[in-house]
């Protein structure tokens, strides 16, 4: 389907080609793996005469009979509900392309769904039509996904998502040659761009580098790739920056699709994922830990303070990295008027600290919809207009180098290492610098989620907020003791702050997202995840410098408690809280 859509969209597809990459995920029971899915996708394009740049060495494997065996077992067992789950509804091609558990049926990731469907820096650098990355990022080990990039180097947005989805539905019968991965790997249409792109990528990110500062750094840093692909790349990035190599967590540095040392392969989950990192840091005398998720597009950082480890939130790291990149930019630009051409971006659920810095320093700040596809495409639009896009972030995902129009935990790790080295020359910790940044205004956030697998419960929870008190199109005016001053609903397109009550940001009826603004300066967004069975909430309390931080934190804690009790109603809706 994706190949057919590209044929319709690009007359020169067979000259320009596509790129395909993959992570280390595998699911032995179904025979599925990122490597196999990438090869199947390559075979589809090659069968149509499209050049494919497929990363890394690949060995041929035979046709996969394991998903057939799984279905046969379910039939023998009379597992009607399990079979319904596998075959009753097709995966939707949406926010992140495709993402689901690996297994049999059209609702899962497997050989057939990859063939029926079928990375940012390489797309841009080689001038390709599209890119595919087979990954499920930080999802549980049984999941996999198929992420798509357009020829601008950013993730796809409308109308391409619906166009690809339509093309898939119209091309469900696989082309016969699509299964023949062995022959596809022998064709001259297949190229491996690994060595060239590796060199060009590290050359591109070095424009942010301060070599002399880094060469003299004595900072000790620990890094974990959490059984993903990040180890080699982060080591290379530190070398490109002339930083001392970080200490690698031996038990987690090599790719392992079983993620044996962690319950969840996501550094955003906090200290549980970083236990081995902290132990290594204690042994080596390191004060900072860097962590990537399995596909290295996220970055988490922890710092030891007075004997305790502090794991920074994504918003806190966004503040630190945004400050550092602007600090470096200002040092390199003597023309003060150039700041008017400078932009930073963040998503609507992220901290507004960049907006506060922009108001004081004179550069531009823009807010986009949730998801890096929106920030990547907006960044490309601004770059095409001759603007400079310095930084973009959402939660623990960052774009620190506009050579990559997507979240990139590798360049973010190297730039963070340099920032830490600079602060060390000033005898400042990350925590102390964060306090300094809050002189632009306090931005205290608290984000979490509930797990819910029942779509009817989720729909009912949000519908209740849209007809509060059983009144149609009526949103709550208060939450516990907190007064609500504005409501924006990006599912329906309603925004009480606009004269015509129509939201400015794009809306989508296929996902749930409501934002409440409170009279005390608090903002809370409730939304469903596009890739996991989660209802997330993002809260932030903004206040002028000079306020009592302890009081502000207490105020935010109380606000979150009120939202959970009055809007989520976890007991009534049987919601599972975030695992500790």
XYZ file of C-alpha atoms in Angstrom:
580
model
C 0.000 0.000 0.000
C 2.731 2.510 0.930
C 4.722 1.644 -2.185
C 1.645 2.154 -4.360
C 0.964 5.509 -2.677
C 4.544 6.640 -3.367
C 4.203 5.579 -7.015
C 1.172 7.839 -7.235
C 2.947 10.713 -5.465
C 6.407 10.716 -7.084
C 7.018 10.304 -10.813
C 10.739 9.870 -10.114
C 10.397 7.220 -7.374
C 12.431 4.658 -9.346
C 15.306 7.141 -9.662
C 15.334 8.510 -6.101
C 14.339 5.504 -4.016
C 13.665 5.030 -0.287
C 15.618 4.222 2.872
C 14.739 1.517 5.428
C 16.175 1.070 8.908
C 15.264 -1.119 11.865
C 15.923 -1.674 15.554
C 16.708 -4.897 17.435
C 13.185 -6.042 18.330
C 12.192 -9.680 17.817
C 9.294 -11.928 18.820
C 10.302 -15.615 18.489
C 6.772 -17.063 19.020
C 5.494 -15.322 15.886
C 8.789 -15.314 13.987
C 8.566 -11.551 13.671
C 11.498 -9.185 14.055
C 12.398 -5.656 13.007
C 15.127 -7.049 10.755
C 12.742 -9.422 8.958
C 10.053 -6.748 8.611
C 12.628 -4.335 7.136
C 13.724 -6.926 4.593
C 10.105 -7.648 3.614
C 9.479 -3.935 3.124
C 12.634 -3.757 0.993
C 11.430 -6.677 -1.121
C 8.135 -4.906 -1.820
C 9.862 -1.794 -3.164
C 12.513 -3.710 -5.110
C 9.768 -5.760 -6.783
C 8.569 -2.459 -8.265
C 12.037 -1.364 -9.418
C 12.511 1.144 -6.577
C 16.081 1.577 -5.257
C 16.295 0.753 -1.548
C 18.922 1.955 0.915
C 18.686 -0.744 3.588
C 20.819 -0.240 6.674
C 23.236 -2.849 8.025
C 24.252 -6.369 7.070
C 21.360 -8.748 6.472
C 21.336 -12.538 6.085
C 18.581 -14.300 4.130
C 15.895 -16.220 6.030
C 13.132 -18.471 4.669
C 9.404 -17.734 4.559
C 7.988 -17.422 8.059
C 5.560 -20.277 8.998
C 5.297 -19.383 12.677
C 2.317 -17.018 12.523
C 0.387 -19.716 10.625
C 1.210 -22.167 13.417
C -0.018 -19.716 16.059
C -3.364 -19.344 14.294
C -3.708 -23.121 13.939
C -3.077 -23.521 17.675
C -5.791 -20.968 18.471
C -8.253 -22.801 16.208
C -7.461 -26.157 17.859
C -7.983 -24.623 21.300
C -11.299 -23.058 20.261
C -9.958 -19.653 21.370
C -12.720 -17.617 19.705
C -12.053 -14.352 21.562
C -8.318 -14.511 20.812
C -9.031 -15.128 17.125
C -11.494 -12.229 17.062
C -8.835 -9.977 18.562
C -6.368 -11.024 15.840
C -8.692 -10.707 12.837
C -11.754 -8.565 13.640
C -10.190 -5.138 13.056
C -7.229 -3.918 11.028
C -4.488 -1.766 12.520
C -5.032 1.897 11.719
C -2.283 3.810 9.936
C -2.048 6.890 12.114
C 0.165 9.103 14.277
C 3.204 6.854 14.338
C 2.462 4.885 11.168
C 1.654 1.433 12.533
C 2.344 0.106 16.003
C 0.972 -3.038 17.650
C 1.938 -6.334 19.221
C 3.747 -8.850 16.993
C 1.599 -11.883 16.216
C -0.928 -13.317 13.759
C -3.847 -11.502 12.143
C -4.515 -8.093 10.625
C -4.567 -6.402 14.053
C -0.907 -7.360 14.711
C 2.531 -6.689 13.277
C 3.559 -9.614 11.065
C 4.933 -10.458 7.616
C 1.607 -9.901 5.851
C 0.750 -6.546 7.454
C 4.281 -5.255 6.709
C 3.976 -6.255 3.045
C 0.487 -4.748 2.840
C 1.844 -1.461 4.302
C 4.913 -1.032 2.670
C 14.803 7.750 8.298
C 14.883 11.262 8.535
C 18.615 12.219 8.145
C 19.204 9.812 5.262
C 16.012 10.869 3.444
C 17.131 14.504 3.476
C 20.819 13.869 2.807
C 20.303 11.520 -0.160
C 17.222 13.295 -1.536
C 15.032 10.198 -1.284
C 11.259 10.032 -1.665
C 10.560 8.424 1.705
C 11.974 6.576 4.690
C 10.776 3.656 6.805
C 11.926 2.834 10.322
C 10.817 -0.496 11.778
C 10.644 0.142 15.519
C 8.246 0.328 18.448
C 10.510 2.761 20.306
C 9.984 2.272 24.074
C 6.893 0.050 23.857
C 6.790 -3.373 25.589
C 8.941 -6.109 24.038
C 6.087 -7.866 22.208
C 5.277 -4.745 20.151
C 6.671 -3.486 16.880
C 5.923 -0.641 14.515
C 6.402 0.901 11.068
C 7.257 4.603 11.092
C 7.167 6.608 7.842
C 9.023 9.755 6.721
C 8.193 11.892 3.697
C 10.736 13.377 1.268
C 11.162 16.469 3.454
C 12.819 14.304 6.131
C 9.963 14.666 8.636
C 7.323 12.171 9.732
C 4.180 12.110 7.622
C 1.174 14.276 8.427
C -2.224 14.661 6.784
C -3.186 14.005 4.025
C -0.467 11.382 3.577
C -1.567 9.273 6.563
C -5.091 8.821 5.218
C -3.773 8.476 1.661
C -1.463 5.620 2.672
C -4.229 3.991 4.703
C -6.529 4.086 1.655
C -3.788 2.642 -0.557
C -3.276 -0.235 1.890
C -6.990 -1.092 1.814
C -6.907 -1.076 -1.996
C -3.819 -3.342 -2.196
C -4.362 -6.077 0.381
C -3.253 -8.930 -1.878
C 0.566 -9.078 -1.725
C 2.487 -8.890 -4.991
C 4.049 -12.364 -5.526
C 7.610 -11.020 -5.497
C 7.055 -9.358 -2.117
C 7.809 -12.569 -0.221
C 11.118 -13.159 -1.971
C 13.521 -11.408 0.370
C 16.395 -13.671 -0.677
C 16.295 -12.485 -4.295
C 15.700 -8.885 -3.233
C 18.947 -8.904 -1.272
C 20.917 -9.854 -4.409
C 19.663 -7.054 -6.645
C 21.794 -4.006 -7.561
C 18.785 -1.896 -6.530
C 19.736 -2.620 -2.892
C 22.392 -0.460 -1.230
C 23.718 -0.206 2.323
C 24.117 3.493 3.274
C 25.425 2.773 6.788
C 29.064 3.879 6.455
C 28.346 7.033 4.447
C 25.408 8.156 6.589
C 27.261 7.392 9.794
C 30.099 9.707 8.783
C 27.815 12.449 7.467
C 25.556 12.383 10.529
C 28.393 12.874 13.017
C 29.858 15.599 10.811
C 26.492 17.398 10.782
C 25.977 17.380 14.563
C 29.510 18.697 15.216
C 28.417 22.215 14.309
C 27.148 22.424 17.907
C 30.496 21.283 19.307
C 33.045 23.190 21.438
C 36.112 21.002 21.011
C 38.489 22.777 23.398
C 35.970 22.816 26.216
C 35.263 19.123 25.721
C 38.906 18.017 25.458
C 39.609 19.490 28.882
C 36.483 18.110 30.544
C 37.011 15.875 33.563
C 33.321 15.093 34.043
C 32.464 11.414 34.483
C 29.244 10.286 32.813
C 27.466 6.921 32.684
C 25.354 5.935 29.669
C 22.828 3.145 29.178
C 21.094 2.182 25.935
C 18.580 -0.044 27.819
C 19.218 -3.066 25.555
C 18.644 -0.948 22.454
C 20.697 0.393 19.562
C 22.113 3.527 21.194
C 25.430 2.336 22.673
C 27.661 2.455 19.586
C 26.126 5.702 18.334
C 26.408 7.586 21.626
C 30.013 6.459 22.039
C 30.711 7.737 18.508
C 28.891 11.013 19.200
C 30.992 11.640 22.313
C 34.120 10.899 20.266
C 32.995 13.322 17.545
C 32.572 15.975 20.257
C 36.013 15.225 21.769
C 34.330 14.238 25.016
C 35.670 11.431 27.178
C 33.617 8.302 26.389
C 30.842 7.671 28.887
C 30.973 4.562 31.056
C 28.631 2.002 29.479
C 26.328 -0.189 31.545
C 27.702 -3.567 30.475
C 24.489 -5.519 31.176
C 22.431 -3.191 28.945
C 24.779 -1.962 26.210
C 24.099 -4.659 23.597
C 20.772 -4.953 21.742
C 18.488 -7.558 23.297
C 14.802 -7.728 22.276
C 13.924 -9.421 25.581
C 14.983 -6.346 27.629
C 15.967 -8.779 30.429
C 17.055 -6.287 33.108
C 14.038 -3.937 33.019
C 10.278 -4.279 33.273
C 9.705 -1.388 30.851
C 12.427 -0.348 28.339
C 11.620 3.329 28.780
C 13.968 5.634 30.743
C 11.029 7.996 31.310
C 9.637 5.433 33.746
C 12.270 6.658 36.219
C 14.603 5.095 38.726
C 13.612 1.459 38.143
C 15.108 1.545 34.632
C 18.271 3.238 35.906
C 19.176 0.955 38.843
C 22.172 -0.597 37.046
C 23.273 2.847 35.827
C 23.289 4.223 39.363
C 25.312 1.242 40.590
C 27.937 1.787 37.862
C 28.048 5.526 38.593
C 28.703 4.799 42.268
C 31.589 2.477 41.366
C 33.167 4.911 38.910
C 32.517 8.112 40.818
C 30.268 9.548 38.089
C 27.729 12.201 39.010
C 25.526 12.078 35.875
C 23.658 9.288 34.069
C 22.400 9.520 30.488
C 19.828 6.989 29.223
C 18.336 6.331 25.795
C 15.322 4.206 25.014
C 15.721 1.152 22.712
C 15.630 3.079 19.424
C 17.623 5.996 20.903
C 15.138 8.733 20.062
C 14.549 9.603 23.729
C 16.965 10.873 26.360
C 16.707 10.861 30.145
C 19.228 12.343 32.571
C 19.803 11.794 36.278
C 22.208 13.689 38.568
C 23.484 12.797 42.005
C 22.781 15.460 44.610
C 23.786 15.165 48.251
C 23.862 11.378 48.062
C 20.525 11.042 46.231
C 19.806 10.618 42.530
C 17.463 13.095 40.856
C 15.866 12.005 37.580
C 14.986 15.129 35.625
C 11.621 15.337 33.933
C 11.400 15.823 30.184
C 10.247 19.394 30.740
C 13.232 20.125 32.980
C 15.626 18.768 30.382
C 13.802 20.778 27.735
C 14.500 23.906 29.775
C 18.179 22.993 30.230
C 18.844 22.070 26.605
C 16.901 25.077 25.312
C 18.914 27.388 27.587
C 22.220 25.800 26.534
C 21.551 25.957 22.787
C 20.483 29.592 23.037
C 23.548 30.387 25.195
C 25.804 28.866 22.505
C 23.933 30.603 19.687
C 24.261 33.985 21.374
C 28.021 33.505 21.821
C 28.383 32.760 18.109
C 26.160 35.608 16.838
C 27.412 39.128 17.423
C 24.486 40.622 15.478
C 21.771 41.073 18.094
C 19.146 41.620 15.367
C 19.639 38.017 14.201
C 17.581 36.815 17.167
C 14.451 37.913 15.294
C 15.105 35.101 12.820
C 15.449 32.454 15.534
C 12.777 29.914 16.518
C 12.187 27.276 19.172
C 9.260 24.860 19.189
C 7.480 22.626 21.655
C 4.255 20.666 21.639
C 1.106 21.857 23.332
C 1.507 19.398 26.240
C 5.068 20.536 27.000
C 6.286 23.127 29.484
C 5.985 26.740 28.375
C 9.431 27.627 29.753
C 10.716 28.214 26.204
C 7.955 30.783 25.704
C 9.080 32.599 28.857
C 12.714 32.616 27.679
C 11.660 33.770 24.201
C 9.672 36.706 25.591
C 12.721 37.885 27.548
C 15.406 37.197 24.935
C 13.523 38.209 21.784
C 13.427 35.019 19.713
C 10.255 33.306 18.488
C 8.460 30.455 20.214
C 5.775 28.357 18.549
C 3.499 25.650 19.894
C 2.443 22.654 17.809
C 0.161 19.684 18.230
C 1.423 16.713 20.226
C 3.902 14.530 18.337
C 7.217 15.195 16.668
C 5.702 14.870 13.223
C 4.158 18.311 13.752
C 7.357 19.897 15.054
C 9.469 18.319 12.302
C 7.181 19.581 9.542
C 6.868 23.041 11.091
C 10.645 23.222 11.459
C 11.017 22.349 7.767
C 8.517 25.073 6.814
C 10.481 27.652 8.831
C 13.833 26.521 7.419
C 12.423 26.826 3.894
C 11.496 30.432 4.755
C 15.112 31.161 5.702
C 14.471 30.997 9.452
C 16.742 29.325 11.985
C 15.187 26.575 14.126
C 17.429 26.029 17.126
C 15.518 23.526 19.261
C 12.275 21.577 19.629
C 11.062 19.245 22.351
C 8.232 17.233 23.877
C 8.588 15.278 27.127
C 11.906 13.352 26.908
C 12.318 13.766 23.139
C 14.464 16.500 21.652
C 15.580 17.943 18.327
C 18.868 19.687 19.057
C 20.176 19.707 15.482
C 18.019 20.696 12.513
C 19.956 18.363 10.218
C 17.579 15.759 11.688
C 13.937 16.859 11.570
C 12.894 14.371 14.215
C 13.555 13.420 17.816
C 17.159 12.316 18.224
C 18.504 10.993 21.516
C 22.047 10.537 20.162
C 22.818 14.171 19.306
C 20.901 15.223 22.430
C 23.165 12.998 24.565
C 26.354 14.503 23.111
C 25.064 18.071 23.448
C 23.980 17.320 27.023
C 27.476 15.962 27.736
C 28.965 19.209 26.495
C 26.500 21.279 28.555
C 27.428 19.288 31.673
C 31.135 19.872 30.935
C 30.555 23.617 30.580
C 28.617 23.834 33.838
C 31.415 21.957 35.595
C 33.824 24.768 34.637
C 31.472 27.142 36.482
C 31.176 24.759 39.469
C 27.455 24.429 38.757
C 25.286 21.333 38.689
C 22.366 20.767 36.341
C 20.006 21.329 39.255
C 21.612 24.665 40.087
C 21.393 25.769 36.466
C 17.734 24.785 36.335
C 17.092 27.044 39.331
C 18.834 29.865 37.444
C 16.643 29.250 34.383
C 13.558 29.618 36.559
C 14.494 33.299 36.930
C 12.561 33.570 33.664
C 9.563 32.359 35.675
C 8.708 29.220 37.606
C 7.414 26.368 35.466
C 6.632 23.377 37.669
C 5.157 20.335 35.970
C 3.768 16.953 36.914
C 2.901 14.382 34.261
C 1.683 10.805 34.496
C -0.876 8.403 33.062
C -3.471 5.716 33.681
C -3.663 2.437 31.769
C -6.999 1.533 30.161
C -7.623 -1.128 27.503
C -11.361 -0.439 27.158
C -12.111 2.109 24.414
C -15.702 2.494 25.603
C -14.507 3.543 29.061
C -12.092 6.043 27.528
C -14.787 7.475 25.276
C -17.216 7.734 28.199
C -14.649 9.488 30.390
C -14.049 12.237 27.819
C -17.708 12.508 26.757
C -18.632 13.157 30.409
C -16.289 16.162 30.411
C -18.018 17.498 27.283
C -21.494 17.294 28.812
C -20.670 18.032 32.387
C -23.697 17.948 34.641
C -25.530 16.087 31.870
C -25.662 19.242 29.764
C -24.615 18.897 26.115
C -21.560 20.950 25.027
C -20.961 22.049 28.616
C -17.503 21.679 30.123
C -16.740 21.819 33.854
C -16.220 25.296 35.322
C -14.319 24.021 38.333
C -12.376 21.008 39.541
C -12.596 20.577 43.293
C -11.577 23.939 44.760
C -9.897 25.069 41.521
C -11.720 27.413 39.162
C -11.421 26.772 35.414
C -10.934 29.867 33.261
C -10.652 28.305 29.778
C -11.161 25.016 27.930
C -9.711 23.824 24.618
C -10.885 20.562 23.058
C -8.768 19.472 20.077
C -11.029 16.482 19.475
C -14.070 18.634 18.694
C -12.282 21.874 17.735
C -13.699 23.965 20.605
C -11.634 26.708 22.292
C -13.307 29.050 24.771
C -10.413 31.531 24.491
C -11.110 32.277 20.810
C -13.781 34.807 19.788
C -15.464 32.256 17.520
C -14.774 29.405 19.970
C -12.825 27.559 17.231
C -9.411 26.097 18.045
C -6.388 27.417 16.114
C -4.343 24.209 16.285
C -5.425 21.332 14.008
C -8.054 19.000 15.427
C -8.598 15.266 15.149
C -11.774 13.415 16.000
C -9.877 10.101 16.113
C -8.024 10.964 19.340
C -9.065 12.472 22.669
C -7.455 15.687 23.937
C -8.844 18.368 26.272
C -6.877 21.192 27.931
C -8.107 23.076 31.014
C -6.644 26.416 32.076
C -7.110 27.296 35.747
C -7.409 30.672 37.454
C -4.352 29.958 39.631
C -2.041 29.783 36.575
C -2.243 26.020 36.206
C -2.763 24.218 32.897
C -3.770 20.557 32.531
C -4.120 18.480 29.377
C -5.759 15.049 29.270
C -5.149 12.977 26.146
C -5.039 9.437 24.848
C -1.783 7.938 23.603
C -1.527 7.173 19.911
C 0.645 4.096 20.499
C -0.181 2.673 23.954
C -3.328 1.915 26.042
C -2.785 5.021 28.167
C -4.737 8.111 29.171
C -2.054 10.685 29.878
C -2.168 13.918 31.818
C 0.221 16.843 31.663
C 0.036 19.619 34.252
C 2.060 22.755 34.770
C 1.890 25.675 37.191
C 3.508 28.896 35.997
C 4.354 31.724 38.388
C 6.565 34.805 38.501
C 10.045 34.612 40.096
C 10.069 35.237 43.821
C 7.210 32.912 44.689
C 7.591 30.223 47.330
C 8.554 27.074 45.401
C 7.373 24.758 48.165
C 3.949 26.385 48.086
C 3.803 26.150 44.274
C 4.628 22.431 44.349
C 1.943 21.846 46.971
C -0.567 23.807 44.888
C 0.242 21.696 41.816
C 0.015 18.451 43.801
C -3.424 19.473 45.051
C -4.525 20.378 41.530
C -3.401 17.007 40.168
C -5.207 15.196 42.988
C -8.395 17.100 42.147
C -8.117 16.268 38.441
C -7.579 12.589 39.166
C -10.493 12.421 41.594
C -12.998 14.526 39.653
C -12.114 14.006 35.990
C -10.420 10.594 35.749
C -12.483 8.852 38.468
C -10.038 5.887 38.467
C -12.056 3.645 40.785
C -15.314 4.060 38.894
C -13.571 3.625 35.514
C -11.261 0.859 36.783
C -8.146 2.660 35.570
C -4.740 1.217 36.403
C -2.288 3.812 37.775
C 1.235 4.162 36.388
C 3.317 1.267 37.796
C 5.754 2.333 40.468
